[in-house]
Short mmCIF file of C-alpha atoms and ligand atoms in Angstrom, two decimals:
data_model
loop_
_atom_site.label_atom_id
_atom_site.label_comp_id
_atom_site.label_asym_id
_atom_site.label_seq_id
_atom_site.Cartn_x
_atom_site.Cartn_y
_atom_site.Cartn_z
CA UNK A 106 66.54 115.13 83.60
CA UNK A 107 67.91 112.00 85.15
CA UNK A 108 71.62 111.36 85.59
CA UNK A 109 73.01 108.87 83.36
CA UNK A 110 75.88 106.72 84.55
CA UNK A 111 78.85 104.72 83.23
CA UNK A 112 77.59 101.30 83.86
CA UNK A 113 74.58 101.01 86.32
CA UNK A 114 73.22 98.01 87.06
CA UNK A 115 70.98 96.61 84.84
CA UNK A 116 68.23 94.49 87.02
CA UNK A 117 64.96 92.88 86.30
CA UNK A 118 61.80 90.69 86.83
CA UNK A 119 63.57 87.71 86.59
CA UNK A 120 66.29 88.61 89.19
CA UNK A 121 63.43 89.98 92.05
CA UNK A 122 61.62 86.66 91.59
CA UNK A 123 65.05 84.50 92.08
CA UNK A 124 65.90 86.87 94.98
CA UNK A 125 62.26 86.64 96.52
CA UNK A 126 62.01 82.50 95.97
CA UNK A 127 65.72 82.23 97.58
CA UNK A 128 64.65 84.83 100.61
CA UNK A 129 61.44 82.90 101.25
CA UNK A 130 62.88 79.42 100.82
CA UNK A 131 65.08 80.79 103.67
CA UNK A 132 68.70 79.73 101.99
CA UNK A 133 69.94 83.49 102.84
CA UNK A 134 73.12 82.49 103.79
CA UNK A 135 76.08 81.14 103.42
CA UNK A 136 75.56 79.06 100.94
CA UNK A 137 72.66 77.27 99.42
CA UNK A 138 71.42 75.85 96.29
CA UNK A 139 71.50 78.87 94.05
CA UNK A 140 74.80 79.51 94.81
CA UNK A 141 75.39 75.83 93.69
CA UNK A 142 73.22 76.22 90.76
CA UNK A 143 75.11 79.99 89.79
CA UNK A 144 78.63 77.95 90.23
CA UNK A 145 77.35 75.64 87.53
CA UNK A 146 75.56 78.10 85.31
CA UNK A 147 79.11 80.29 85.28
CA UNK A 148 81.41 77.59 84.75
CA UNK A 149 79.19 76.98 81.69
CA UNK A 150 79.53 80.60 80.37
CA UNK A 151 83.05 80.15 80.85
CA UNK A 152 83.49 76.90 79.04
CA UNK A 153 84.64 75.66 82.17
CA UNK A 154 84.30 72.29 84.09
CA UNK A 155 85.08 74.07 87.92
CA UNK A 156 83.40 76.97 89.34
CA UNK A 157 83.33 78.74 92.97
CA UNK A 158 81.60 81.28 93.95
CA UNK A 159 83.51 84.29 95.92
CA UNK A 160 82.41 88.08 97.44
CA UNK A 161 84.36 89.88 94.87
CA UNK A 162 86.55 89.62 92.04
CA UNK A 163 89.51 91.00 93.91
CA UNK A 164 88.99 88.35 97.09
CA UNK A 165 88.59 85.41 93.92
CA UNK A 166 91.89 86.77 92.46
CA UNK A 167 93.45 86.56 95.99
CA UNK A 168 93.00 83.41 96.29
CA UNK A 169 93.53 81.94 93.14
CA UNK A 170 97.18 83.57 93.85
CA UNK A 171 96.99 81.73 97.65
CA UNK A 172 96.07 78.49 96.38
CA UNK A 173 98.71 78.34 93.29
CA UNK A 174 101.13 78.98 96.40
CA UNK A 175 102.24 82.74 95.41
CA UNK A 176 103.29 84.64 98.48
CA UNK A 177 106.04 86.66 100.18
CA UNK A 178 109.39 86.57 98.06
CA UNK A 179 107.86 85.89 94.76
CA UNK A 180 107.30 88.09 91.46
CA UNK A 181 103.95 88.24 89.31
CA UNK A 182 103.62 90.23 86.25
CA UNK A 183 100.79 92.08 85.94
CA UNK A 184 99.35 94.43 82.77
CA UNK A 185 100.06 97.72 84.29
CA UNK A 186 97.11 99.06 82.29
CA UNK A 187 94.06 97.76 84.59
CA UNK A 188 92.20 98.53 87.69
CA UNK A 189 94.15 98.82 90.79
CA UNK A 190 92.44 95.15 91.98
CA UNK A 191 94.31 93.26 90.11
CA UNK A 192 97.36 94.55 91.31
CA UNK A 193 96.29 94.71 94.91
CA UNK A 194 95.71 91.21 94.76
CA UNK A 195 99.41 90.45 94.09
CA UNK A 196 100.61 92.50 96.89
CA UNK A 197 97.93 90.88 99.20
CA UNK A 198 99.84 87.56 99.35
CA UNK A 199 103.12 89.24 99.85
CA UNK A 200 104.43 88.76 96.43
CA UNK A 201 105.66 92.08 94.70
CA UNK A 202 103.89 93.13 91.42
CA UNK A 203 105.75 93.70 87.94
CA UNK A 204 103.92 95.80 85.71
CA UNK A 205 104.02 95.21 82.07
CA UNK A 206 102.80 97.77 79.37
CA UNK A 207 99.51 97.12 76.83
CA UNK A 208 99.80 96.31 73.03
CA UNK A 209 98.33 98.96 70.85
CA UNK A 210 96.31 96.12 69.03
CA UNK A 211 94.04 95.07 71.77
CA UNK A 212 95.42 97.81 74.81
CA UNK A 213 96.26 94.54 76.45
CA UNK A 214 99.33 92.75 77.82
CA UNK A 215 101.95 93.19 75.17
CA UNK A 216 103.29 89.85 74.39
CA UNK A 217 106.65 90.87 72.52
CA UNK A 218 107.07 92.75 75.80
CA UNK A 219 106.50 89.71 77.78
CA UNK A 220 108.98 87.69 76.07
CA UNK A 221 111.66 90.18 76.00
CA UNK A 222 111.11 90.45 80.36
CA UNK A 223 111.11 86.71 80.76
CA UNK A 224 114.07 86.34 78.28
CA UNK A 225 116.20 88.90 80.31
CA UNK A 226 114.64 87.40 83.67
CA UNK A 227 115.99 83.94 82.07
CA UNK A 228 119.48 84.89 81.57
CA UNK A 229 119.83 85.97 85.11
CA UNK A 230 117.94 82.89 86.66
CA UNK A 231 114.85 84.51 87.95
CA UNK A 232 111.81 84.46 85.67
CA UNK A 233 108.41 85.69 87.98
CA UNK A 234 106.34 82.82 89.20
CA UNK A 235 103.22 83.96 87.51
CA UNK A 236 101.30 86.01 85.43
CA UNK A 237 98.24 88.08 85.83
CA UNK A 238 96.87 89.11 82.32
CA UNK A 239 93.98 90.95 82.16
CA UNK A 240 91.31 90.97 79.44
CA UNK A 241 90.43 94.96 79.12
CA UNK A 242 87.03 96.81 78.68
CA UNK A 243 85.80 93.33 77.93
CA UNK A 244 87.79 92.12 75.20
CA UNK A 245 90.71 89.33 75.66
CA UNK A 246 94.59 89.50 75.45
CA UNK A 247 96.73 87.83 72.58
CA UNK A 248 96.46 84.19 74.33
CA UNK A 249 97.44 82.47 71.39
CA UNK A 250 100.66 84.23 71.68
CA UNK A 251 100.69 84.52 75.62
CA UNK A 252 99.97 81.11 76.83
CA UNK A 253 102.86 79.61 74.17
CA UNK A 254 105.10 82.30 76.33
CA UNK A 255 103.82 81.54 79.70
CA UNK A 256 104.49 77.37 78.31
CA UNK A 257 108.19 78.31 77.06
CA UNK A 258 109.35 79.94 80.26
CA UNK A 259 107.49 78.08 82.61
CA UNK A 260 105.25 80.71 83.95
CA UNK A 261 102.00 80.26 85.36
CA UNK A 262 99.13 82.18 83.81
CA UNK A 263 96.53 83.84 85.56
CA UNK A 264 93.53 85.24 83.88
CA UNK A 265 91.94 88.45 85.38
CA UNK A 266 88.90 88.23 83.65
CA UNK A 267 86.69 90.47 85.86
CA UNK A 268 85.80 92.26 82.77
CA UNK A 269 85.26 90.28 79.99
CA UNK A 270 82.61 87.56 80.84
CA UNK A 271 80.88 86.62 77.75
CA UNK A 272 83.81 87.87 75.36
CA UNK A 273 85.86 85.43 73.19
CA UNK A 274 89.05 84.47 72.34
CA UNK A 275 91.93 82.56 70.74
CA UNK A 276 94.45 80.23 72.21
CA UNK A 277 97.73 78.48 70.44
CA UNK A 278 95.45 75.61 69.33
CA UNK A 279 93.74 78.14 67.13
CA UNK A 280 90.16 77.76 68.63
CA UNK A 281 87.60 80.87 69.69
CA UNK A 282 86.54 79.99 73.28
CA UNK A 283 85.35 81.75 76.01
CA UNK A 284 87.45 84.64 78.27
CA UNK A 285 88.19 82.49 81.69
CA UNK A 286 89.11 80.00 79.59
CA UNK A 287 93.04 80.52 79.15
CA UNK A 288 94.82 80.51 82.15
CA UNK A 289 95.66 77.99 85.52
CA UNK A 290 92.42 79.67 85.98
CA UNK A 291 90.16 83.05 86.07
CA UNK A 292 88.43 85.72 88.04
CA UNK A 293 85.11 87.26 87.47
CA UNK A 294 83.67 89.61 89.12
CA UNK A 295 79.79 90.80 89.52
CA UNK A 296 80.19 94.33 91.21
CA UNK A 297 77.93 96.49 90.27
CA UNK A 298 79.67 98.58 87.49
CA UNK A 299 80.15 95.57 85.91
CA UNK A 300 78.15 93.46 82.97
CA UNK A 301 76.12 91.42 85.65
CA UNK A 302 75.95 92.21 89.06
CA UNK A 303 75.24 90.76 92.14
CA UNK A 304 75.64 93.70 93.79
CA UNK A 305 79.34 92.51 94.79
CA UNK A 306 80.68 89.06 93.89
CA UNK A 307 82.94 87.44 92.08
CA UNK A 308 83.90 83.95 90.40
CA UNK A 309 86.97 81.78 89.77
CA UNK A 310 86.77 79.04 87.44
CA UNK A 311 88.91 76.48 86.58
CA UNK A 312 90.09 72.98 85.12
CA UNK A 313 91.79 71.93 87.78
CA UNK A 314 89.42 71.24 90.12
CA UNK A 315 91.16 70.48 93.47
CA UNK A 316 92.65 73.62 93.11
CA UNK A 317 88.74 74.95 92.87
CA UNK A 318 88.03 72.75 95.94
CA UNK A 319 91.06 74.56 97.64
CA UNK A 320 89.85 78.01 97.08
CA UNK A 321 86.57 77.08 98.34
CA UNK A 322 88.18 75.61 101.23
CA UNK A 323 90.31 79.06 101.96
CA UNK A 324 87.37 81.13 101.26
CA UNK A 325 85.10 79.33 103.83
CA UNK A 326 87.63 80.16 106.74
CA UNK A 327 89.57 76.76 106.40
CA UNK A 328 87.92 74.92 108.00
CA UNK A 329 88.46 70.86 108.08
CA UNK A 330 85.64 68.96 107.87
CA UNK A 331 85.22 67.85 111.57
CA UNK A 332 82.87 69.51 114.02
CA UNK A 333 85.26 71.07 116.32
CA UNK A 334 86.62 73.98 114.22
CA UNK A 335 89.82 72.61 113.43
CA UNK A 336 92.20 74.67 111.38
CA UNK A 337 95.46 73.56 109.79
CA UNK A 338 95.79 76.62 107.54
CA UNK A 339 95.01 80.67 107.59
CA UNK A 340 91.57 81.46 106.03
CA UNK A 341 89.18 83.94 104.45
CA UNK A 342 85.72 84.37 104.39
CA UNK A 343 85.25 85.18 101.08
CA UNK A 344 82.37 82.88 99.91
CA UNK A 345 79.27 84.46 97.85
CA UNK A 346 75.73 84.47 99.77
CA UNK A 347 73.45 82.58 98.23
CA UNK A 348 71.12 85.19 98.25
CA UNK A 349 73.16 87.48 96.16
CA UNK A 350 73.75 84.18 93.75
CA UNK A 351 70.38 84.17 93.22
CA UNK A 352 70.48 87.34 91.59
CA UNK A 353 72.99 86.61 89.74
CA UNK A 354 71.08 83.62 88.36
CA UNK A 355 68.80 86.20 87.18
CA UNK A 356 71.84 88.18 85.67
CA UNK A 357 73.09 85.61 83.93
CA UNK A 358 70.37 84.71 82.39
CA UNK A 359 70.07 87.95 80.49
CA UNK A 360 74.03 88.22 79.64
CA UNK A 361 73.47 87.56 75.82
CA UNK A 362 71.31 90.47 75.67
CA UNK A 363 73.52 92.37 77.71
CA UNK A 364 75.64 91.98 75.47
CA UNK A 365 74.44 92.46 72.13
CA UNK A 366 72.92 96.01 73.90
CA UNK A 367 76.52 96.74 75.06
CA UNK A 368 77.82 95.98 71.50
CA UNK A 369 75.33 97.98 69.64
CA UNK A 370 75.97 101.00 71.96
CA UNK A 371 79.55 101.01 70.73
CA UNK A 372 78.52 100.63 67.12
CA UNK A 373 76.51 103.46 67.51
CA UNK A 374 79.74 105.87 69.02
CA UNK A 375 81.90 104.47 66.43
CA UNK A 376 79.38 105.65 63.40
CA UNK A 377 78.08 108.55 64.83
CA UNK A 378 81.07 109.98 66.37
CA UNK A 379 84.05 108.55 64.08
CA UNK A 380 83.78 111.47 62.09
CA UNK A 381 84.79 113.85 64.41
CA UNK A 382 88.64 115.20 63.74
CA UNK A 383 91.03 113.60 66.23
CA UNK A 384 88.43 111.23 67.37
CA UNK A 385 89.67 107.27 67.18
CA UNK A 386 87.93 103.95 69.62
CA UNK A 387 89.26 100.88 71.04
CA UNK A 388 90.84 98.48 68.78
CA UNK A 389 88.51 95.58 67.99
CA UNK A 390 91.49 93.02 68.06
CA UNK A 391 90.86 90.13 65.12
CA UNK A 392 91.10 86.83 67.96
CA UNK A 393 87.82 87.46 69.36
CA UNK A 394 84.67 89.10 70.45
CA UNK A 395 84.51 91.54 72.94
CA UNK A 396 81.78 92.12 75.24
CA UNK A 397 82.24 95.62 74.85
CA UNK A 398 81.61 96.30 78.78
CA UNK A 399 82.45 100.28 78.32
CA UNK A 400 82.79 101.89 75.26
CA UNK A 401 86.02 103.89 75.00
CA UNK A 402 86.82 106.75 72.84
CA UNK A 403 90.50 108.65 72.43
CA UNK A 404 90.49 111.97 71.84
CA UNK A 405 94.07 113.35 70.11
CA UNK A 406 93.79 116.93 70.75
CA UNK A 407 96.67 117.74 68.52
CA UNK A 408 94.39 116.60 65.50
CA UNK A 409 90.73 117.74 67.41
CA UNK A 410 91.64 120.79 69.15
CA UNK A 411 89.69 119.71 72.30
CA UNK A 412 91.07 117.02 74.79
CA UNK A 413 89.62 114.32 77.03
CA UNK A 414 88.64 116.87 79.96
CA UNK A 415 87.24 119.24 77.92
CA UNK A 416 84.73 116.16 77.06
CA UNK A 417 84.08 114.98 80.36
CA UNK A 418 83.60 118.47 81.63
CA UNK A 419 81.02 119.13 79.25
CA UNK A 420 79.38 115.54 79.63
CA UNK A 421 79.79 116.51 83.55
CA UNK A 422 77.89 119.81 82.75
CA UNK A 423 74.62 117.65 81.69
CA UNK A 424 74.84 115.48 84.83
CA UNK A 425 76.31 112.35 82.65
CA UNK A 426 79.22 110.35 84.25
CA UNK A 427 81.99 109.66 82.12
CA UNK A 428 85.70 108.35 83.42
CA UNK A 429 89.23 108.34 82.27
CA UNK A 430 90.60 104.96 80.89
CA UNK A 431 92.44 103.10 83.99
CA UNK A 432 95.62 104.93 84.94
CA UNK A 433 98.44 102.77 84.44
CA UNK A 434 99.52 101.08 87.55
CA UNK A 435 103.18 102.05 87.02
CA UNK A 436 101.52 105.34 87.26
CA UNK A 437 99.88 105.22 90.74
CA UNK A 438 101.75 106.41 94.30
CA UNK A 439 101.32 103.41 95.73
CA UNK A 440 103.51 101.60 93.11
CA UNK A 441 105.97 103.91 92.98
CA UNK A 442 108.54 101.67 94.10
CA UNK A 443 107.49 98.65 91.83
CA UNK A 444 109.12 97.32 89.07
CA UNK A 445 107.97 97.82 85.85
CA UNK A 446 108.90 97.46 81.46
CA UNK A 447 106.69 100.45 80.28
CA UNK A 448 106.66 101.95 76.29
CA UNK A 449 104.51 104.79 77.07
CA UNK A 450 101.45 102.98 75.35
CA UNK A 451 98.78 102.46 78.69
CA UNK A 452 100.31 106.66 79.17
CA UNK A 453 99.04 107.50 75.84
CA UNK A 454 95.79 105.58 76.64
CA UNK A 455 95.30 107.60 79.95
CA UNK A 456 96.42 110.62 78.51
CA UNK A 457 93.53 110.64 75.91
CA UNK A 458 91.06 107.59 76.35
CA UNK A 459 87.46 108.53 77.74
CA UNK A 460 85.13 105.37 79.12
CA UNK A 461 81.49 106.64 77.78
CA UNK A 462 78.11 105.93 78.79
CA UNK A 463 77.86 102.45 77.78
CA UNK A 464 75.28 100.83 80.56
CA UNK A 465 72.94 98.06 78.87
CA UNK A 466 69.93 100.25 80.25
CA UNK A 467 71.39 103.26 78.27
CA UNK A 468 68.42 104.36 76.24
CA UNK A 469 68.54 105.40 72.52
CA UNK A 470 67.49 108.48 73.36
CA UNK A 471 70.14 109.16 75.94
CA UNK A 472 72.77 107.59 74.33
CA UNK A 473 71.51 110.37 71.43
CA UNK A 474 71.71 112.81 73.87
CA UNK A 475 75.17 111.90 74.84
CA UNK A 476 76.21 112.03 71.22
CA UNK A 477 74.79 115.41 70.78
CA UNK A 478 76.63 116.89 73.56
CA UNK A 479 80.26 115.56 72.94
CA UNK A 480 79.89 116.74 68.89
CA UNK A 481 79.19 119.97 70.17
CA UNK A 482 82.63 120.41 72.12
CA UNK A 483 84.29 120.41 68.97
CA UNK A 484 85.39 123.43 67.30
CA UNK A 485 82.71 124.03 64.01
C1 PLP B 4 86.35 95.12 88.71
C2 PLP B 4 87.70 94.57 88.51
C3 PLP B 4 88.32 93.78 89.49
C4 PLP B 4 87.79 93.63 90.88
O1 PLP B 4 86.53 93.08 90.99
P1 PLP B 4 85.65 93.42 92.28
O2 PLP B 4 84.51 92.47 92.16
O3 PLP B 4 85.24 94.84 92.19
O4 PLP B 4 86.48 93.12 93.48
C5 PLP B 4 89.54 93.22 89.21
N1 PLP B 4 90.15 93.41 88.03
C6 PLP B 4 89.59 94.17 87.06
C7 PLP B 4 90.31 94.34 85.77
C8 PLP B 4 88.37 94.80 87.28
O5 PLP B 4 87.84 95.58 86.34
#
């Protein structure tokens, strides 16, 4: 029997053909007019007017942080339950990270949390410069409360939306729009655990768009647009190939299917594992629609009498990949020495969350087979 995996990628027909047309048309770098053509596409997924097209998620999240003039000296909040990118990105530009615990409504940013920070920070005259909220497993934070924070103490939002293209949400003006939609602006990214790939890539989109022409600007090596290589600031090169836009042309085109598969996969945990003592999912928070990228379970052992490992090991067993939920960054080594305003919720999460199979290839069958194996960890 074949492995099954978290999240493969999920390719096509339709992305070969782009790929092929774009490699025989001979655009195979830089750029090109399917990267053009992608830009557009996303920014219309995203419900937004600005789009640029970057090598990952983590480099469009770096610069996004460049161009809105974070760097050395300054403080940006981030959800402390997320992937270490996010983070990385912060500490990239030289600003130092502040790591904020999840809600248990959505497992994202807390936003009664957020308040109380900035309202301390307030009272001794230095509230962070930014914040980086991310939109977990596909499904977005509380903007409606968030962005009316972010307003009151003058903090600029930042969405890290690498997970949650094609999910909804609500903002303070009480309309469901698309995740990317919230912030200054918004990664995405396209690697290839992710709900369309380009093998590696990433987006930022925007509303503002000089600030889009500045991170293409940065991400093309700086370069100022005379012949002689003339710099006047530091750059990247950190632009998408348009080959690799191609397929993501393809991707996109599939997304709504991608998603309804994704969606349907969870339903099907929820009913045919919900039963199980101790066993509980991710909340499905009322201001939206998630994507539902991975489909994550929590095991309380207390009530189940098996924990988390004892499921992955067996899953493991059958050659099936299964993961953890994200260990909170507050968590990790390498942020040891960061600041943080933790309530033990993102520990709880890591303690007993379990990211299954939840690929949009996943067959019925497998997914079955997947069932079958965790219900037969527990104790009869
Ligand atoms: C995947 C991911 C990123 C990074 O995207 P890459 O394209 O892999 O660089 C950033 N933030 C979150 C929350 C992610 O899940």
């Amino acid at each position: 029997m074949t492995r099954i995996f978290l999240s493969p990628p999920d390719v096509g027909a339709t992305e070969r053909e782009l790929l092929l047309a774009a490699f025989d048309s001979n655009w195979i770098a830089p750029v090109g007019p399917d990267l053009t053509a992608f830009e557009a596409e996303l920014a219309t997924t995203a419900g937004m007017p600005h789009a640029v097209g970057v090598s990952s998620g983590t480099a469009g999240l770096h610069l996004l942080l460049v161009a809105l003039g974070i760097g050395a000296g300054d403080e940006v909040i981030v959800s402390t339950f997320t992937f270490a990118a996010s983070a990385n990105a912060v500490v990239y530009t030289g600003a130092s990270p502040i790591f904020l615990d999840s809600e248990a409504t959505s497992w994202n940013l807390d936003p009664d949390l957020l308040h109380e920070l900035l309202d301390k920070r307030r009272r001794t005259g230095n509230v962070p410069k930014a914040l980086l909220c991310v939109d977990l497993y596909g499904q977005c934070a509380d903007y409606a409360r968030i962005v009316r924070i972010c307003d009151e103490f003058d903090v600029l939002l930042i969405e890290d939306a690498a997970e949650a293209l094609g999910a909804t949400g609500t903002g303070p003006n009480g309309v469901e729009v698309p995740a990317g939609s919230f912030g200054r602006a918004a990664a995405f990214s396209f690697n290839g655990n992710k709900i369309i790939t380009t093998s590696g890539g990433g987006m930022v989109v925007g509303t503002d768009g000089s600030l889009i022409e500045r991170i293409r600007y940065l991400a093309t090596q700086a370069r100022q647009p005379v012949s002689h290589y003339e710099h006047t600031d530091i750059g990247y090169n950190y632009r998408l190939s348009n080959l690799l836009a191609a397929l993501g042309r393809g991707q996109l085109m599939h997304l709504p299917d991608k998603i309804a598969r994704r969606r349907a996969i969870t339903a099907a945990y929820r009913q045919q594992l919900g039963d199980l003592p101790g066993v509980s999912f991710a909340p499905d928070a009322p201001w939206g629609r998630s994507n539902c990228w991975l489909s994550c379970v929590l095991i309380d052992d207390a009530v189940a009498g098996v924990d988390r490992h004892a499921v992955e090991k067996a899953l493991a067993a059958e050659d099936i990949e299964s993961r953890p939920l994200w260990k909170p960054m507050h968590q990790q080594p390498v942020f040891r020495d960061a600041d943080s305003l933790v309530t033990g919720v993102s520990d709880g999460l890591f303690d007993r969350g379990l990211c299954l199979p939840s690929g949009s290839s996943l067959s019925s069958d497998d997914q079955a087979r997947v069932i079958g194996i965790i219900r037969d960890v527990w104790p009869s």
